[in-house]
PDB file of C-alpha atoms in Angstrom:
ATOM      1  CA  MET A 993      33.271  -0.033  83.499  1.00 43.00           C
ATOM      2  CA  ASN A 994      29.550  -1.400  80.282  1.00 44.00           C
ATOM      3  CA  ILE A 995      32.136  -3.122  77.785  1.00 40.00           C
ATOM      4  CA  GLN A 996      29.197  -3.638  75.234  1.00 42.00           C
ATOM      5  CA  HIS A 997      31.141  -5.827  71.859  1.00 39.00           C
ATOM      6  CA  GLU A 998      29.978  -4.497  68.489  1.00 36.00           C
ATOM      7  CA  ASP A 999      29.211  -6.831  65.698  1.00 38.00           C
ATOM      8  CA  SER A1000      28.540  -5.403  62.335  1.00 33.00           C
ATOM      9  CA  SER A1001      26.379  -8.798  61.004  1.00 35.00           C
ATOM     10  CA  THR A1002      22.894  -8.410  62.076  1.00 36.00           C
ATOM     11  CA  VAL A1003      23.321 -12.033  62.775  1.00 39.00           C
ATOM     12  CA  GLY A1004      21.486 -12.750  67.172  1.00 48.00           C
ATOM     13  CA  ARG A1005      21.382  -9.476  67.201  1.00 47.00           C
ATOM     14  CA  HIS A1006      17.891  -8.478  68.438  1.00 48.00           C
ATOM     15  CA  VAL A1007      16.196  -5.760  65.978  1.00 47.00           C
ATOM     16  CA  GLY A1008      12.832  -3.869  65.925  1.00 52.00           C
ATOM     17  CA  PRO A1009      10.648  -2.011  69.079  1.00 55.00           C
ATOM     18  CA  ASP A1010      11.048  -4.269  71.807  1.00 77.00           C
ATOM     19  CA  VAL A1011      15.193  -4.808  72.339  1.00 87.00           C
ATOM     20  CA  PRO A1012      15.258  -6.044  76.462  1.00 92.00           C
ATOM     21  CA  LYS A1013      16.373  -4.106  78.843  1.00 93.00           C
ATOM     22  CA  LEU A1014      17.926  -4.533  82.144  1.00 95.00           C
ATOM     23  CA  LEU A1015      18.349  -1.891  84.847  1.00 95.00           C
ATOM     24  CA  VAL A1016      21.811  -2.233  87.036  1.00 94.00           C
ATOM     25  CA  THR A1017      20.582  -0.541  90.567  1.00 94.00           C
ATOM     26  CA  ARG A1018      22.680  -0.845  93.407  1.00 90.00           C
ATOM     27  CA  ASN A1019      21.348   0.991  96.775  1.00 87.00           C
ATOM     28  CA  ARG A1020      18.506   2.605  95.523  1.00 85.00           C
ATOM     29  CA  ARG A1021      20.516   4.358  92.417  1.00 92.00           C
ATOM     30  CA  LEU A1022      20.401   3.440  88.669  1.00 94.00           C
ATOM     31  CA  LEU A1023      24.071   2.823  87.915  1.00 92.00           C
ATOM     32  CA  GLN A1024      23.525   2.148  84.440  1.00 92.00           C
ATOM     33  CA  GLU A1025      20.431   0.681  81.394  1.00 94.00           C
ATOM     34  CA  PHE A1026      21.859  -1.795  79.029  1.00 94.00           C
ATOM     35  CA  GLU A1027      20.490  -3.159  76.506  1.00 94.00           C
ATOM     36  CA  VAL A1028      19.624  -6.633  75.234  1.00 93.00           C
ATOM     37  CA  LYS A1029      21.363  -6.201  71.511  1.00 91.00           C
ATOM     38  CA  ALA A1030      23.053 -10.104  72.188  1.00 93.00           C
ATOM     39  CA  SER A1031      21.785 -13.519  71.409  1.00 93.00           C
ATOM     40  CA  LYS A1032      24.288 -14.285  74.755  1.00 96.00           C
ATOM     41  CA  VAL A1033      25.098 -11.702  77.309  1.00 96.00           C
ATOM     42  CA  LEU A1034      28.063 -12.618  80.344  1.00 97.00           C
ATOM     43  CA  ILE A1035      27.919 -11.121  83.104  1.00 97.00           C
ATOM     44  CA  GLY A1036      31.183 -10.871  85.613  1.00 96.00           C
ATOM     45  CA  ARG A1037      33.772  -9.441  87.285  1.00 95.00           C
ATOM     46  CA  ALA A1038      35.934  -9.714  83.633  1.00 95.00           C
ATOM     47  CA  PRO A1039      36.657  -6.946  81.343  1.00 95.00           C
ATOM     48  CA  LEU A1040      35.777  -9.420  79.153  1.00 95.00           C
ATOM     49  CA  ASN A1041      32.298  -9.422  79.776  1.00 95.00           C
ATOM     50  CA  ASP A1042      29.732  -7.731  77.677  1.00 96.00           C
ATOM     51  CA  LEU A1043      28.575  -5.943  81.419  1.00 96.00           C
ATOM     52  CA  VAL A1044      30.450  -5.669  83.826  1.00 95.00           C
ATOM     53  CA  MET A1045      30.516  -5.483  87.425  1.00 93.00           C
ATOM     54  CA  GLU A1046      33.320  -4.104  89.310  1.00 90.00           C
ATOM     55  CA  ASN A1047      32.345  -5.704  92.735  1.00 90.00           C
ATOM     56  CA  PRO A1048      34.662  -8.632  94.618  1.00 91.00           C
ATOM     57  CA  TYR A1049      31.665 -10.470  95.091  1.00 92.00           C
ATOM     58  CA  VAL A1050      30.265 -10.774  91.617  1.00 95.00           C
ATOM     59  CA  SER A1051      32.813 -14.018  90.057  1.00 95.00           C
ATOM     60  CA  LYS A1052      35.247 -12.707  86.693  1.00 96.00           C
ATOM     61  CA  TYR A1053      32.680 -14.662  84.378  1.00 96.00           C
ATOM     62  CA  HIS A1054      29.481 -15.383  86.935  1.00 97.00           C
ATOM     63  CA  ALA A1055      26.353 -15.248  84.993  1.00 97.00           C
ATOM     64  CA  MET A1056      25.011 -15.342  81.093  1.00 97.00           C
ATOM     65  CA  LEU A1057      21.648 -14.703  80.058  1.00 96.00           C
ATOM     66  CA  ILE A1058      20.481 -15.686  76.975  1.00 94.00           C
ATOM     67  CA  PHE A1059      18.116 -14.332  74.397  1.00 90.00           C
ATOM     68  CA  ASP A1060      16.037 -16.785  72.057  1.00 88.00           C
ATOM     69  CA  ASN A1061      12.992 -16.858  70.778  1.00 85.00           C
ATOM     70  CA  ASN A1062      11.355 -13.935  73.131  1.00 85.00           C
ATOM     71  CA  THR A1063      11.980 -16.400  75.906  1.00 89.00           C
ATOM     72  CA  MET A1064      15.382 -15.193  78.280  1.00 92.00           C
ATOM     73  CA  TYR A1065      16.699 -17.357  80.367  1.00 95.00           C
ATOM     74  CA  LEU A1066      20.205 -16.786  83.188  1.00 96.00           C
ATOM     75  CA  VAL A1067      22.417 -18.877  83.670  1.00 96.00           C
ATOM     76  CA  ASP A1068      24.669 -19.266  87.179  1.00 96.00           C
ATOM     77  CA  LEU A1069      28.377 -19.886  85.854  1.00 96.00           C
ATOM     78  CA  LYS A1070      28.952 -21.613  88.439  1.00 95.00           C
ATOM     79  CA  SER A1071      30.135 -18.209  90.793  1.00 95.00           C
ATOM     80  CA  ALA A1072      31.019 -18.009  94.137  1.00 93.00           C
ATOM     81  CA  ASN A1073      27.753 -16.252  95.386  1.00 93.00           C
ATOM     82  CA  GLY A1074      25.444 -17.893  93.291  1.00 95.00           C
ATOM     83  CA  VAL A1075      22.931 -15.649  91.565  1.00 96.00           C
ATOM     84  CA  TYR A1076      19.032 -14.113  92.849  1.00 96.00           C
ATOM     85  CA  VAL A1077      15.933 -14.154  91.255  1.00 96.00           C
ATOM     86  CA  ASN A1078      13.716 -12.644  92.990  1.00 94.00           C
ATOM     87  CA  SER A1079      15.228 -13.129  96.378  1.00 91.00           C
ATOM     88  CA  HIS A1080      15.566 -17.397  95.248  1.00 94.00           C
ATOM     89  CA  ARG A1081      19.062 -19.047  94.281  1.00 95.00           C
ATOM     90  CA  VAL A1082      19.113 -20.420  90.885  1.00 96.00           C
ATOM     91  CA  ARG A1083      21.298 -22.421  88.467  1.00 95.00           C
ATOM     92  CA  THR A1084      19.103 -21.213  85.003  1.00 95.00           C
ATOM     93  CA  THR A1085      15.785 -20.349  85.103  1.00 95.00           C
ATOM     94  CA  VAL A1086      13.569 -18.237  82.399  1.00 94.00           C
ATOM     95  CA  LEU A1087      13.275 -15.024  83.258  1.00 94.00           C
ATOM     96  CA  ARG A1088       9.754 -12.381  83.100  1.00 93.00           C
ATOM     97  CA  HIS A1089       8.818  -8.901  82.312  1.00 91.00           C
ATOM     98  CA  LEU A1090      10.418  -7.083  85.671  1.00 92.00           C
ATOM     99  CA  ASP A1091      12.384  -9.799  87.280  1.00 94.00           C
ATOM    100  CA  VAL A1092      14.803  -8.772  89.402  1.00 95.00           C
ATOM    101  CA  ILE A1093      18.622 -10.455  89.714  1.00 96.00           C
ATOM    102  CA  GLU A1094      20.574 -10.703  92.303  1.00 95.00           C
ATOM    103  CA  ILE A1095      24.643 -10.901  91.412  1.00 95.00           C
ATOM    104  CA  GLY A1096      26.576  -9.402  93.662  1.00 91.00           C
ATOM    105  CA  ASN A1097      25.128  -6.612  96.243  1.00 90.00           C
ATOM    106  CA  ARG A1098      23.415  -5.158  92.167  1.00 93.00           C
ATOM    107  CA  ARG A1099      20.677  -5.665  91.265  1.00 95.00           C
ATOM    108  CA  ILE A1100      19.440  -6.237  87.927  1.00 96.00           C
ATOM    109  CA  LYS A1101      15.535  -5.478  86.243  1.00 95.00           C
ATOM    110  CA  LEU A1102      14.611  -7.164  83.318  1.00 94.00           C
ATOM    111  CA  LEU A1103      12.527  -5.030  81.519  1.00 93.00           C
ATOM    112  CA  HIS A1104      11.142  -6.463  78.320  1.00 89.00           C
ATOM    113  CA  ARG A1105       6.881  -6.364  77.973  1.00 83.00           C
ATOM    114  CA  SER A1106       7.157  -8.982  74.827  1.00 75.00           C
ATOM    115  CA  SER A1107       8.787 -11.682  76.731  1.00 65.00           C
ATOM    116  CA  HIS A1108       7.209 -15.311  77.548  1.00 56.00           C
ATOM    117  CA  GLY A1109       5.259 -15.456  80.788  1.00 52.00           C
ATOM    118  CA  ALA A1110       5.135 -11.647  81.039  1.00 47.00           C
ATOM    119  CA  LEU A1111       2.428 -10.093  83.554  1.00 46.00           C
ATOM    120  CA  PRO A1112       0.377  -7.080  83.365  1.00 46.00           C
ATOM    121  CA  ASP A1113       1.958  -4.072  82.444  1.00 48.00           C
ATOM    122  CA  VAL A1114       3.751  -1.938  85.510  1.00 48.00           C
ATOM    123  CA  GLU A1115       6.006   1.924  85.357  1.00 50.00           C
ATOM    124  CA  PRO A1116       9.449   0.185  85.829  1.00 50.00           C
ATOM    125  CA  ASP A1117      10.416   1.681  88.688  1.00 53.00           C
ATOM    126  CA  PRO A1118      14.524   0.229  89.095  1.00 52.00           C
ATOM    127  CA  ALA A1119      13.575   2.152  93.511  1.00 51.00           C
ATOM    128  CA  ASP A1120      11.801  -1.796  93.835  1.00 53.00           C
ATOM    129  CA  THR A1121      14.580  -3.951  92.806  1.00 51.00           C
ATOM    130  CA  SER A1122      16.384  -2.580  96.440  1.00 47.00           C
ATOM    131  CA  ILE A1123      13.574  -4.411  97.815  1.00 47.00           C
ATOM    132  CA  MET A1124      14.831  -7.509  97.347  1.00 49.00           C
ATOM    133  CA  LYS A1125      17.450  -9.653 100.752  1.00 55.00           C
ATOM    134  CA  THR A1126      21.336  -9.208 100.437  1.00 59.00           C
ATOM    135  CA  VAL A1127      23.281 -12.142 100.357  1.00 61.00           C
ATOM    136  CA  ALA A1128      23.756 -12.395 104.034  1.00 63.00           C
ATOM    137  CA  ASP A1129      20.024 -11.633 104.832  1.00 63.00           C
ATOM    138  CA  MET A1130      19.599 -14.648 102.050  1.00 63.00           C
ATOM    139  CA  ARG A1131      22.286 -16.686 103.941  1.00 67.00           C
ATOM    140  CA  ARG A1132      20.424 -15.342 107.625  1.00 66.00           C
ATOM    141  CA  THR A1133      17.401 -16.744 106.905  1.00 67.00           C
ATOM    142  CA  ILE A1134      19.185 -20.214 104.945  1.00 71.00           C
ATOM    143  CA  ALA A1135      20.870 -20.949 107.868  1.00 67.00           C
ATOM    144  CA  ASP A1136      17.985 -20.099 110.769  1.00 68.00           C
ATOM    145  CA  LYS A1137      15.723 -22.801 108.760  1.00 70.00           C
ATOM    146  CA  PHE A1138      18.461 -25.288 108.890  1.00 70.00           C
ATOM    147  CA  LEU A1139      18.902 -24.987 112.628  1.00 74.00           C
ATOM    148  CA  ARG A1140      14.924 -25.889 112.478  1.00 71.00           C
ATOM    149  CA  ILE A1141      15.405 -28.194 111.258  1.00 75.00           C
ATOM    150  CA  THR A1142      17.821 -30.251 113.063  1.00 73.00           C
ATOM    151  CA  ALA A1143      16.877 -29.035 116.878  1.00 73.00           C
ATOM    152  CA  VAL A1144      13.217 -30.563 115.312  1.00 72.00           C
ATOM    153  CA  LYS A1145      14.854 -33.803 114.513  1.00 71.00           C
ATOM    154  CA  ARG A1146      16.349 -33.854 117.857  1.00 73.00           C
ATOM    155  CA  HIS A1147      13.532 -33.157 119.695  1.00 71.00           C
ATOM    156  CA  LYS A1148      12.134 -35.668 118.043  1.00 72.00           C
ATOM    157  CA  SER A1149      14.747 -37.950 118.358  1.00 71.00           C
ATOM    158  CA  ASN A1150      14.398 -37.644 122.485  1.00 66.00           C
TER     159      ASN A1150
END
């Protein structure tokens, strides 16, 4: 399920005590731990990705993590179902320690205490990623908001 490409050179690779780590969970269950050793990590359903997620709601090439100068960036690769960070849909964002990424029905928690903008130290718990809303919950929330706005506009026009 996890394919990590190995490279004999150290160019673009991270060495040292604080290598960023991703905790991948589903339904409060830890599926895998992934160390971010390369400067770019491709996430998706296809077997050529660095972090493979076998799920029909995950695009073949869903998202990319870019690690540069102690900062982790997340880029949505025009995926069909989008990428959420801490329950907010994003296209590109800077990640911080303990941020939770939602891709399909998987939650990915970033552990990187020395990242720029890191929050105070808290003991990581992979189970707390389950508090995130599901994609269906987010769609309902957006639809409800749209219906409320439409109703207000109709009321004002009458």
